[in-house]
């Protein structure tokens, strides 16, 4: 719902949300989420009903095969339930950062879980945050840095009928200032966005007079969608004087996991499962290091069960002093862990993070163009004065990792286009003469 929508339109949208909530509540009353979803999936989703026939009904979650993105992209109809007609579904596209964008279909109950109930989970995970909710009052400001998006206001039944607003930055200086002033007037308890959007908001906020900037004080900040680096977390927290909570979420998985007050990222067990592929060809495991495999229990229109996410991380099964006991994502290394291959050696470029983070720069990216050719791009910050010194330090750091190499270092205005995930390390196909197992 756009920010300029009238009262009648907002009431119409609220009515639609309440109808979706009724479907979602009915679904949750059907019993344990996984058991109900699995029965539905085996009966109505072609890829899984075919599997049930092949195995003469001997199918459980533990022996489901792993599903890959390319399988779903090649024939989406095999992974959609026959129990929903097209008119009942809403469709959302993934960002396509892996090169294969998907259209994810959601039924009405799933849409409520994804677009509305997600906020209930967030407010319940952050201690005391729910006490700031009030009907009709701002609850969440979703900051988006894609100028092609529109501002909107949504009344959310899952959080006491409070308001969720999307605020778009990056269109013009005047509009950016209007966003900041609206946050000065009425900061909601939760600020939410990709790390890059929150970073940009913090930079814009520094242009405000100190008195106005001090008024933007959310109770908590949620980041998801990109890698959240420690330097970025610190910058955002210092600007807004609020704790940043990292979350693991995607179109396919929904909100799968979120940090607790202790900084441990716990999976929401009633909404899905996260497992790990510790090696190629292995069965998913409940703990260990490897590619994360997700199962979303909410979406019955297009179930994602044991779906390879393309993200590499580490899982643990443990109890936390916050009261949670179960699956915790102890580390996420981002989509498709990149290794530079030089002279047959596999090198982990993340060891360069600490070098770059000590320099007065805001963003960087290192691209391996070929076996011994690298390009390093960097974006300066307000304190950048010695550009040539930065470029010498960057070149030396890369050559210390790789050995003798052709390193081209250049300063740029920005890294990453609209809607893209800006990865710190990139390996071009020309450089992918990689040993087996070098990448997931």
Short mmCIF file of C-alpha atoms in Angstrom, two decimals:
data_model
loop_
_atom_site.label_atom_id
_atom_site.label_comp_id
_atom_site.label_asym_id
_atom_site.label_seq_id
_atom_site.Cartn_x
_atom_site.Cartn_y
_atom_site.Cartn_z
CA UNK A 1 0.00 0.00 0.00
CA UNK A 2 1.59 3.30 -1.08
CA UNK A 3 2.17 6.04 1.46
CA UNK A 4 -0.40 8.26 -0.30
CA UNK A 5 -3.18 5.67 -0.23
CA UNK A 6 -6.49 6.81 1.22
CA UNK A 7 -8.29 5.41 4.23
CA UNK A 8 -10.61 3.24 2.10
CA UNK A 9 -7.66 1.60 0.38
CA UNK A 10 -5.91 0.90 3.66
CA UNK A 11 -9.05 -0.61 5.14
CA UNK A 12 -9.44 -2.77 2.03
CA UNK A 13 -5.85 -4.01 2.40
CA UNK A 14 -6.38 -4.66 6.11
CA UNK A 15 -9.46 -6.72 5.28
CA UNK A 16 -7.40 -8.80 2.83
CA UNK A 17 -4.73 -9.27 5.50
CA UNK A 18 -7.29 -10.50 8.02
CA UNK A 19 -8.65 -13.02 5.49
CA UNK A 20 -5.11 -14.25 4.89
CA UNK A 21 -4.55 -14.42 8.66
CA UNK A 22 -7.61 -16.65 9.00
CA UNK A 23 -6.11 -19.08 6.45
CA UNK A 24 -2.77 -19.00 8.25
CA UNK A 25 -4.38 -19.67 11.64
CA UNK A 26 -6.32 -22.60 10.14
CA UNK A 27 -3.09 -24.04 8.74
CA UNK A 28 -1.31 -23.82 12.06
CA UNK A 29 -4.16 -25.72 13.75
CA UNK A 30 -3.61 -28.73 11.47
CA UNK A 31 -0.87 -30.09 13.71
CA UNK A 32 2.93 -30.10 13.64
CA UNK A 33 4.00 -27.90 10.71
CA UNK A 34 6.39 -30.36 9.07
CA UNK A 35 4.05 -33.36 9.31
CA UNK A 36 1.12 -31.44 7.82
CA UNK A 37 3.24 -29.94 5.04
CA UNK A 38 4.86 -33.25 4.14
CA UNK A 39 1.48 -35.01 3.82
CA UNK A 40 0.22 -32.18 1.60
CA UNK A 41 3.38 -32.17 -0.51
CA UNK A 42 3.48 -35.92 -1.14
CA UNK A 43 -0.15 -35.82 -2.23
CA UNK A 44 -0.18 -32.73 -4.45
CA UNK A 45 3.28 -31.64 -5.62
CA UNK A 46 4.30 -33.62 -8.74
CA UNK A 47 8.01 -33.91 -7.96
CA UNK A 48 7.20 -35.44 -4.56
CA UNK A 49 4.09 -37.43 -5.43
CA UNK A 50 6.15 -39.12 -8.17
CA UNK A 51 8.80 -39.89 -5.55
CA UNK A 52 6.16 -41.38 -3.24
CA UNK A 53 4.96 -43.69 -6.01
CA UNK A 54 8.52 -44.78 -6.82
CA UNK A 55 9.17 -45.60 -3.17
CA UNK A 56 5.74 -47.10 -2.62
CA UNK A 57 4.89 -44.51 0.01
CA UNK A 58 8.05 -45.00 2.07
CA UNK A 59 8.96 -41.32 2.22
CA UNK A 60 9.87 -39.30 5.28
CA UNK A 61 11.55 -35.95 5.69
CA UNK A 62 14.84 -37.64 6.63
CA UNK A 63 15.06 -39.50 3.32
CA UNK A 64 13.90 -36.69 1.01
CA UNK A 65 16.44 -35.88 -1.71
CA UNK A 66 18.16 -32.53 -1.86
CA UNK A 67 16.63 -30.11 -4.38
CA UNK A 68 18.75 -27.73 -6.42
CA UNK A 69 17.80 -24.32 -7.79
CA UNK A 70 18.41 -25.41 -11.38
CA UNK A 71 15.85 -28.22 -10.98
CA UNK A 72 13.14 -25.80 -9.85
CA UNK A 73 14.07 -23.24 -12.52
CA UNK A 74 13.96 -25.87 -15.28
CA UNK A 75 10.37 -26.95 -14.53
CA UNK A 76 8.64 -24.90 -11.81
CA UNK A 77 5.31 -26.68 -12.38
CA UNK A 78 6.78 -29.88 -10.90
CA UNK A 79 7.31 -28.06 -7.61
CA UNK A 80 3.90 -26.32 -7.38
CA UNK A 81 0.95 -27.87 -5.61
CA UNK A 82 -2.01 -28.89 -7.79
CA UNK A 83 -4.40 -27.86 -5.00
CA UNK A 84 -4.08 -24.13 -5.78
CA UNK A 85 -5.21 -22.39 -8.93
CA UNK A 86 -3.19 -19.50 -10.35
CA UNK A 87 -5.74 -16.92 -9.15
CA UNK A 88 -5.07 -17.94 -5.54
CA UNK A 89 -1.33 -17.35 -5.77
CA UNK A 90 1.02 -14.39 -5.45
CA UNK A 91 4.39 -14.52 -7.18
CA UNK A 92 7.72 -13.05 -6.12
CA UNK A 93 11.04 -13.11 -7.97
CA UNK A 94 14.35 -13.85 -6.31
CA UNK A 95 17.24 -11.47 -6.94
CA UNK A 96 19.07 -13.89 -9.24
CA UNK A 97 22.49 -13.30 -7.73
CA UNK A 98 23.39 -16.93 -8.46
CA UNK A 99 22.55 -16.41 -12.14
CA UNK A 100 19.25 -18.33 -12.04
CA UNK A 101 16.38 -16.15 -10.81
CA UNK A 102 13.29 -17.99 -9.61
CA UNK A 103 9.64 -17.04 -9.40
CA UNK A 104 8.38 -18.15 -5.98
CA UNK A 105 4.61 -18.72 -5.74
CA UNK A 106 2.80 -18.30 -2.42
CA UNK A 107 -0.73 -19.20 -1.38
CA UNK A 108 -2.78 -16.85 0.81
CA UNK A 109 -1.76 -18.39 4.15
CA UNK A 110 1.89 -18.41 3.12
CA UNK A 111 1.65 -14.80 2.00
CA UNK A 112 0.43 -13.80 5.46
CA UNK A 113 3.29 -15.74 7.10
CA UNK A 114 5.84 -14.11 4.81
CA UNK A 115 4.60 -10.50 4.69
CA UNK A 116 2.95 -10.11 8.10
CA UNK A 117 3.71 -12.84 10.65
CA UNK A 118 7.45 -12.44 10.09
CA UNK A 119 7.27 -9.24 12.14
CA UNK A 120 5.69 -11.06 15.07
CA UNK A 121 8.70 -13.40 15.16
CA UNK A 122 11.09 -10.45 15.12
CA UNK A 123 9.33 -8.55 17.90
CA UNK A 124 9.18 -11.67 20.06
CA UNK A 125 12.87 -12.47 19.62
CA UNK A 126 14.11 -9.04 20.78
CA UNK A 127 13.49 -8.74 24.56
CA UNK A 128 11.02 -6.01 25.43
CA UNK A 129 10.48 -4.84 21.86
CA UNK A 130 6.84 -5.87 21.73
CA UNK A 131 6.00 -3.52 24.62
CA UNK A 132 6.50 -0.56 22.25
CA UNK A 133 3.67 -1.66 19.93
CA UNK A 134 0.37 0.24 19.78
CA UNK A 135 -2.50 0.05 17.26
CA UNK A 136 -2.11 2.53 14.42
CA UNK A 137 1.34 3.68 15.57
CA UNK A 138 4.62 3.24 13.63
CA UNK A 139 6.31 -0.06 14.47
CA UNK A 140 8.79 -0.72 11.65
CA UNK A 141 10.65 1.41 9.13
CA UNK A 142 11.93 -0.76 6.27
CA UNK A 143 14.76 1.15 4.58
CA UNK A 144 15.31 0.37 0.89
CA UNK A 145 18.00 1.87 -1.34
CA UNK A 146 16.44 0.90 -4.68
CA UNK A 147 14.91 4.08 -6.19
CA UNK A 148 12.64 1.94 -8.37
CA UNK A 149 10.71 0.80 -5.30
CA UNK A 150 7.85 2.79 -3.82
CA UNK A 151 7.13 3.92 -0.29
CA UNK A 152 4.27 2.11 1.40
CA UNK A 153 2.36 1.92 4.65
CA UNK A 154 0.91 -1.35 5.93
CA UNK A 155 -1.25 -2.07 8.99
CA UNK A 156 -0.04 -5.38 10.40
CA UNK A 157 -2.44 -7.54 12.48
CA UNK A 158 0.42 -9.71 13.78
CA UNK A 159 1.95 -6.80 15.74
CA UNK A 160 -1.08 -5.22 17.43
CA UNK A 161 -2.29 -3.54 14.22
CA UNK A 162 0.73 -1.24 14.27
CA UNK A 163 2.17 0.24 11.08
CA UNK A 164 5.03 -0.96 8.87
CA UNK A 165 6.45 1.68 6.52
CA UNK A 166 8.87 1.25 3.64
CA UNK A 167 11.11 4.29 3.14
CA UNK A 168 13.06 4.54 -0.12
CA UNK A 169 16.35 6.43 -0.19
CA UNK A 170 18.56 7.30 -3.16
CA UNK A 171 16.08 9.09 -5.41
CA UNK A 172 17.20 12.65 -4.70
CA UNK A 173 18.78 14.70 -1.89
CA UNK A 174 15.42 16.32 -1.13
CA UNK A 175 13.62 12.99 -0.81
CA UNK A 176 16.45 11.55 1.30
CA UNK A 177 16.18 14.50 3.64
CA UNK A 178 12.40 14.02 3.84
CA UNK A 179 12.98 10.39 4.92
CA UNK A 180 15.40 11.51 7.62
CA UNK A 181 13.06 14.20 8.91
CA UNK A 182 10.17 11.72 9.08
CA UNK A 183 12.36 9.44 11.21
CA UNK A 184 13.30 12.41 13.40
CA UNK A 185 9.63 13.17 13.98
CA UNK A 186 8.56 9.61 14.72
CA UNK A 187 11.20 6.89 14.95
CA UNK A 188 9.59 3.43 15.11
CA UNK A 189 10.93 0.85 17.56
CA UNK A 190 12.42 -1.26 14.73
CA UNK A 191 14.61 -0.15 11.82
CA UNK A 192 14.97 -2.86 9.17
CA UNK A 193 16.95 -3.17 5.93
CA UNK A 194 19.85 -4.64 4.04
CA UNK A 195 23.20 -3.71 5.60
CA UNK A 196 24.04 -1.52 2.61
CA UNK A 197 20.73 0.40 2.97
CA UNK A 198 21.26 0.90 6.69
CA UNK A 199 24.84 2.05 6.07
CA UNK A 200 23.65 4.59 3.51
CA UNK A 201 20.99 5.83 5.94
CA UNK A 202 23.67 6.29 8.59
CA UNK A 203 25.77 8.34 6.15
CA UNK A 204 22.79 10.55 5.32
CA UNK A 205 22.01 10.97 9.02
CA UNK A 206 25.50 12.39 9.64
CA UNK A 207 24.55 15.36 7.45
CA UNK A 208 21.79 16.31 9.90
CA UNK A 209 22.44 18.75 12.74
CA UNK A 210 23.47 16.78 15.85
CA UNK A 211 20.22 17.62 17.63
CA UNK A 212 18.06 16.20 14.86
CA UNK A 213 20.30 13.16 14.34
CA UNK A 214 19.96 12.32 18.04
CA UNK A 215 16.21 11.98 17.58
CA UNK A 216 16.59 8.91 15.31
CA UNK A 217 16.78 6.32 18.05
CA UNK A 218 15.12 2.99 17.26
CA UNK A 219 14.99 0.38 20.01
CA UNK A 220 16.50 -2.27 17.72
CA UNK A 221 17.81 -2.67 14.16
CA UNK A 222 17.41 -5.75 11.96
CA UNK A 223 19.69 -6.49 9.00
CA UNK A 224 19.23 -9.23 6.41
CA UNK A 225 19.78 -9.94 2.73
CA UNK A 226 23.53 -9.22 2.49
CA UNK A 227 26.61 -10.22 4.44
CA UNK A 228 26.77 -8.17 7.63
CA UNK A 229 30.42 -7.35 8.34
CA UNK A 230 31.57 -6.32 11.81
CA UNK A 231 32.76 -2.92 10.64
CA UNK A 232 29.36 -2.20 9.08
CA UNK A 233 27.53 -3.40 12.20
CA UNK A 234 29.63 -1.08 14.36
CA UNK A 235 29.03 1.91 12.08
CA UNK A 236 25.25 1.42 12.12
CA UNK A 237 25.10 0.86 15.88
CA UNK A 238 27.24 3.91 16.62
CA UNK A 239 25.07 6.14 14.43
CA UNK A 240 21.66 5.09 15.79
CA UNK A 241 22.66 3.94 19.31
CA UNK A 242 20.76 0.65 18.95
CA UNK A 243 21.74 -3.01 18.75
CA UNK A 244 21.86 -4.57 15.28
CA UNK A 245 20.37 -8.07 15.02
CA UNK A 246 21.42 -10.11 12.00
CA UNK A 247 18.91 -12.42 10.28
CA UNK A 248 19.05 -15.16 7.67
CA UNK A 249 16.20 -14.80 5.19
CA UNK A 250 15.36 -15.29 1.52
CA UNK A 251 12.35 -15.49 -0.78
CA UNK A 252 12.55 -19.29 -0.69
CA UNK A 253 13.18 -19.69 3.05
CA UNK A 254 11.28 -16.73 4.45
CA UNK A 255 12.72 -15.60 7.80
CA UNK A 256 14.69 -18.72 8.69
CA UNK A 257 16.86 -17.52 11.59
CA UNK A 258 17.67 -14.44 13.63
CA UNK A 259 20.16 -13.43 16.28
CA UNK A 260 19.11 -13.42 19.92
CA UNK A 261 20.22 -10.92 22.55
CA UNK A 262 23.48 -12.92 22.90
CA UNK A 263 24.29 -12.59 19.20
CA UNK A 264 23.56 -16.25 18.39
CA UNK A 265 21.52 -16.80 15.20
CA UNK A 266 18.79 -19.31 16.10
CA UNK A 267 16.54 -21.03 13.55
CA UNK A 268 12.76 -20.59 13.99
CA UNK A 269 11.85 -24.32 14.33
CA UNK A 270 8.09 -23.87 13.86
CA UNK A 271 8.64 -22.11 10.54
CA UNK A 272 11.38 -24.20 8.95
CA UNK A 273 14.55 -26.21 9.23
CA UNK A 274 18.16 -25.56 8.27
CA UNK A 275 20.61 -28.40 7.63
CA UNK A 276 24.09 -28.53 6.14
CA UNK A 277 25.75 -30.44 3.28
CA UNK A 278 29.16 -31.19 4.68
CA UNK A 279 30.45 -32.60 1.40
CA UNK A 280 29.21 -33.13 -2.13
CA UNK A 281 26.95 -36.16 -2.50
CA UNK A 282 26.37 -36.46 1.25
CA UNK A 283 23.02 -36.36 3.02
CA UNK A 284 22.15 -33.18 4.92
CA UNK A 285 23.37 -33.10 8.51
CA UNK A 286 22.01 -31.23 11.55
CA UNK A 287 25.42 -29.71 12.32
CA UNK A 288 28.81 -29.03 10.81
CA UNK A 289 30.25 -26.81 8.07
CA UNK A 290 29.17 -26.72 4.43
CA UNK A 291 26.36 -25.51 2.20
CA UNK A 292 23.16 -24.61 4.05
CA UNK A 293 20.05 -26.59 3.06
CA UNK A 294 16.70 -24.98 3.89
CA UNK A 295 13.18 -26.30 4.36
CA UNK A 296 10.31 -23.80 4.55
CA UNK A 297 7.26 -25.16 6.40
CA UNK A 298 5.04 -22.14 5.55
CA UNK A 299 4.67 -22.30 1.78
CA UNK A 300 2.24 -24.99 0.67
CA UNK A 301 1.83 -23.60 -2.85
CA UNK A 302 5.50 -24.15 -3.70
CA UNK A 303 7.20 -26.14 -0.94
CA UNK A 304 10.96 -25.77 -0.63
CA UNK A 305 12.14 -28.90 1.14
CA UNK A 306 15.83 -29.68 1.57
CA UNK A 307 16.63 -26.92 -0.89
CA UNK A 308 20.26 -26.01 -1.54
CA UNK A 309 20.59 -22.33 -0.66
CA UNK A 310 24.01 -21.68 -2.21
CA UNK A 311 25.10 -20.15 1.12
CA UNK A 312 27.99 -21.64 3.06
CA UNK A 313 27.95 -21.66 6.83
CA UNK A 314 28.20 -23.67 10.02
CA UNK A 315 25.45 -25.18 12.18
CA UNK A 316 25.47 -26.19 15.82
CA UNK A 317 22.93 -27.97 18.02
CA UNK A 318 23.15 -26.28 21.39
CA UNK A 319 21.34 -24.53 24.22
CA UNK A 320 21.68 -20.77 24.68
CA UNK A 321 21.32 -18.72 27.85
CA UNK A 322 18.53 -16.77 26.09
CA UNK A 323 16.38 -19.91 26.56
CA UNK A 324 16.64 -21.31 23.02
CA UNK A 325 17.70 -24.91 22.41
CA UNK A 326 18.12 -26.27 18.89
CA UNK A 327 19.70 -25.34 15.56
CA UNK A 328 21.95 -22.28 15.59
CA UNK A 329 23.73 -20.84 12.55
CA UNK A 330 27.09 -20.05 14.08
CA UNK A 331 28.57 -18.64 10.89
CA UNK A 332 27.39 -17.63 7.41
CA UNK A 333 30.05 -17.05 4.80
CA UNK A 334 27.70 -15.74 2.15
CA UNK A 335 26.48 -17.05 -1.15
CA UNK A 336 28.91 -19.37 -2.91
CA UNK A 337 32.07 -19.15 -0.89
CA UNK A 338 34.77 -17.85 -3.20
CA UNK A 339 38.33 -19.13 -3.28
CA UNK A 340 41.04 -17.57 -5.41
CA UNK A 341 43.03 -20.17 -7.33
CA UNK A 342 46.64 -19.16 -8.04
CA UNK A 343 49.17 -21.66 -9.38
CA UNK A 344 46.93 -24.56 -8.35
CA UNK A 345 46.67 -23.27 -4.78
CA UNK A 346 43.25 -22.53 -3.24
CA UNK A 347 43.35 -19.27 -1.27
CA UNK A 348 40.59 -17.95 0.99
CA UNK A 349 40.38 -14.19 0.29
CA UNK A 350 38.41 -13.47 3.47
CA UNK A 351 41.75 -13.20 5.26
CA UNK A 352 41.99 -9.79 3.55
CA UNK A 353 38.97 -8.48 5.46
CA UNK A 354 40.98 -7.23 8.42
CA UNK A 355 43.39 -5.36 6.11
CA UNK A 356 40.64 -3.54 4.25
CA UNK A 357 38.68 -2.82 7.42
CA UNK A 358 41.64 -0.94 8.88
CA UNK A 359 41.71 1.46 5.92
CA UNK A 360 39.57 4.63 5.66
CA UNK A 361 37.25 3.16 3.04
CA UNK A 362 33.54 2.40 3.01
CA UNK A 363 33.32 -0.53 0.60
CA UNK A 364 35.61 -2.72 -1.48
CA UNK A 365 35.58 -5.58 -3.95
CA UNK A 366 38.39 -7.80 -5.24
CA UNK A 367 37.90 -9.59 -8.57
CA UNK A 368 40.13 -12.36 -9.85
CA UNK A 369 40.19 -11.76 -13.59
CA UNK A 370 42.53 -14.67 -14.39
CA UNK A 371 45.00 -16.88 -12.59
CA UNK A 372 47.36 -14.04 -11.63
CA UNK A 373 45.36 -10.94 -12.54
CA UNK A 374 43.26 -9.07 -9.96
CA UNK A 375 41.22 -5.89 -9.86
CA UNK A 376 40.50 -4.20 -6.53
CA UNK A 377 37.77 -1.56 -6.38
CA UNK A 378 37.23 0.67 -3.39
CA UNK A 379 34.84 3.41 -2.27
CA UNK A 380 36.24 6.11 -0.02
CA UNK A 381 34.62 7.52 3.09
CA UNK A 382 34.59 11.03 4.54
CA UNK A 383 38.04 10.59 6.09
CA UNK A 384 39.78 9.37 2.93
CA UNK A 385 42.68 11.69 2.03
CA UNK A 386 45.64 9.59 0.93
CA UNK A 387 44.23 7.64 -2.05
CA UNK A 388 47.64 6.61 -3.36
CA UNK A 389 48.61 5.25 0.06
CA UNK A 390 45.42 3.20 0.21
CA UNK A 391 46.06 1.77 -3.23
CA UNK A 392 49.65 0.80 -2.34
CA UNK A 393 48.41 -0.92 0.84
CA UNK A 394 45.69 -2.80 -1.04
CA UNK A 395 48.08 -3.98 -3.75
CA UNK A 396 50.61 -5.14 -1.16
CA UNK A 397 47.96 -7.02 0.82
CA UNK A 398 46.69 -8.89 -2.22
CA UNK A 399 50.19 -9.83 -3.35
CA UNK A 400 51.03 -10.99 0.16
CA UNK A 401 48.11 -13.44 -0.15
CA UNK A 402 48.59 -14.53 -3.77
CA UNK A 403 52.30 -14.12 -4.42
CA UNK A 404 53.50 -12.20 -7.50
CA UNK A 405 50.41 -10.99 -9.37
CA UNK A 406 49.15 -8.21 -11.61
CA UNK A 407 46.98 -6.07 -9.30
CA UNK A 408 45.01 -3.11 -10.61
CA UNK A 409 43.55 -0.91 -7.86
CA UNK A 410 40.97 1.75 -8.66
CA UNK A 411 38.72 4.08 -6.71
CA UNK A 412 35.04 4.01 -7.74
CA UNK A 413 31.89 5.88 -6.71
CA UNK A 414 29.85 2.80 -5.86
CA UNK A 415 29.96 -0.99 -5.95
CA UNK A 416 26.92 -3.04 -6.92
CA UNK A 417 23.86 -2.03 -8.93
CA UNK A 418 20.23 -1.66 -7.96
CA UNK A 419 18.93 -4.72 -6.15
CA UNK A 420 22.27 -6.55 -6.34
CA UNK A 421 24.17 -8.16 -3.50
CA UNK A 422 27.61 -6.55 -3.56
CA UNK A 423 30.05 -9.37 -2.83
CA UNK A 424 33.49 -8.52 -1.50
CA UNK A 425 35.25 -11.25 -3.48
CA UNK A 426 34.44 -12.32 -7.04
CA UNK A 427 36.00 -14.91 -9.30
CA UNK A 428 35.35 -14.50 -13.02
CA UNK A 429 34.75 -17.55 -15.20
CA UNK A 430 38.09 -16.96 -16.91
CA UNK A 431 39.76 -17.67 -13.58
CA UNK A 432 37.73 -20.76 -12.75
CA UNK A 433 40.34 -23.37 -13.63
CA UNK A 434 39.62 -24.52 -10.10
CA UNK A 435 40.49 -27.82 -8.49
CA UNK A 436 37.54 -30.04 -7.67
CA UNK A 437 35.75 -28.87 -4.57
CA UNK A 438 37.04 -25.31 -4.66
CA UNK A 439 33.54 -23.84 -4.67
CA UNK A 440 30.05 -24.79 -3.65
#
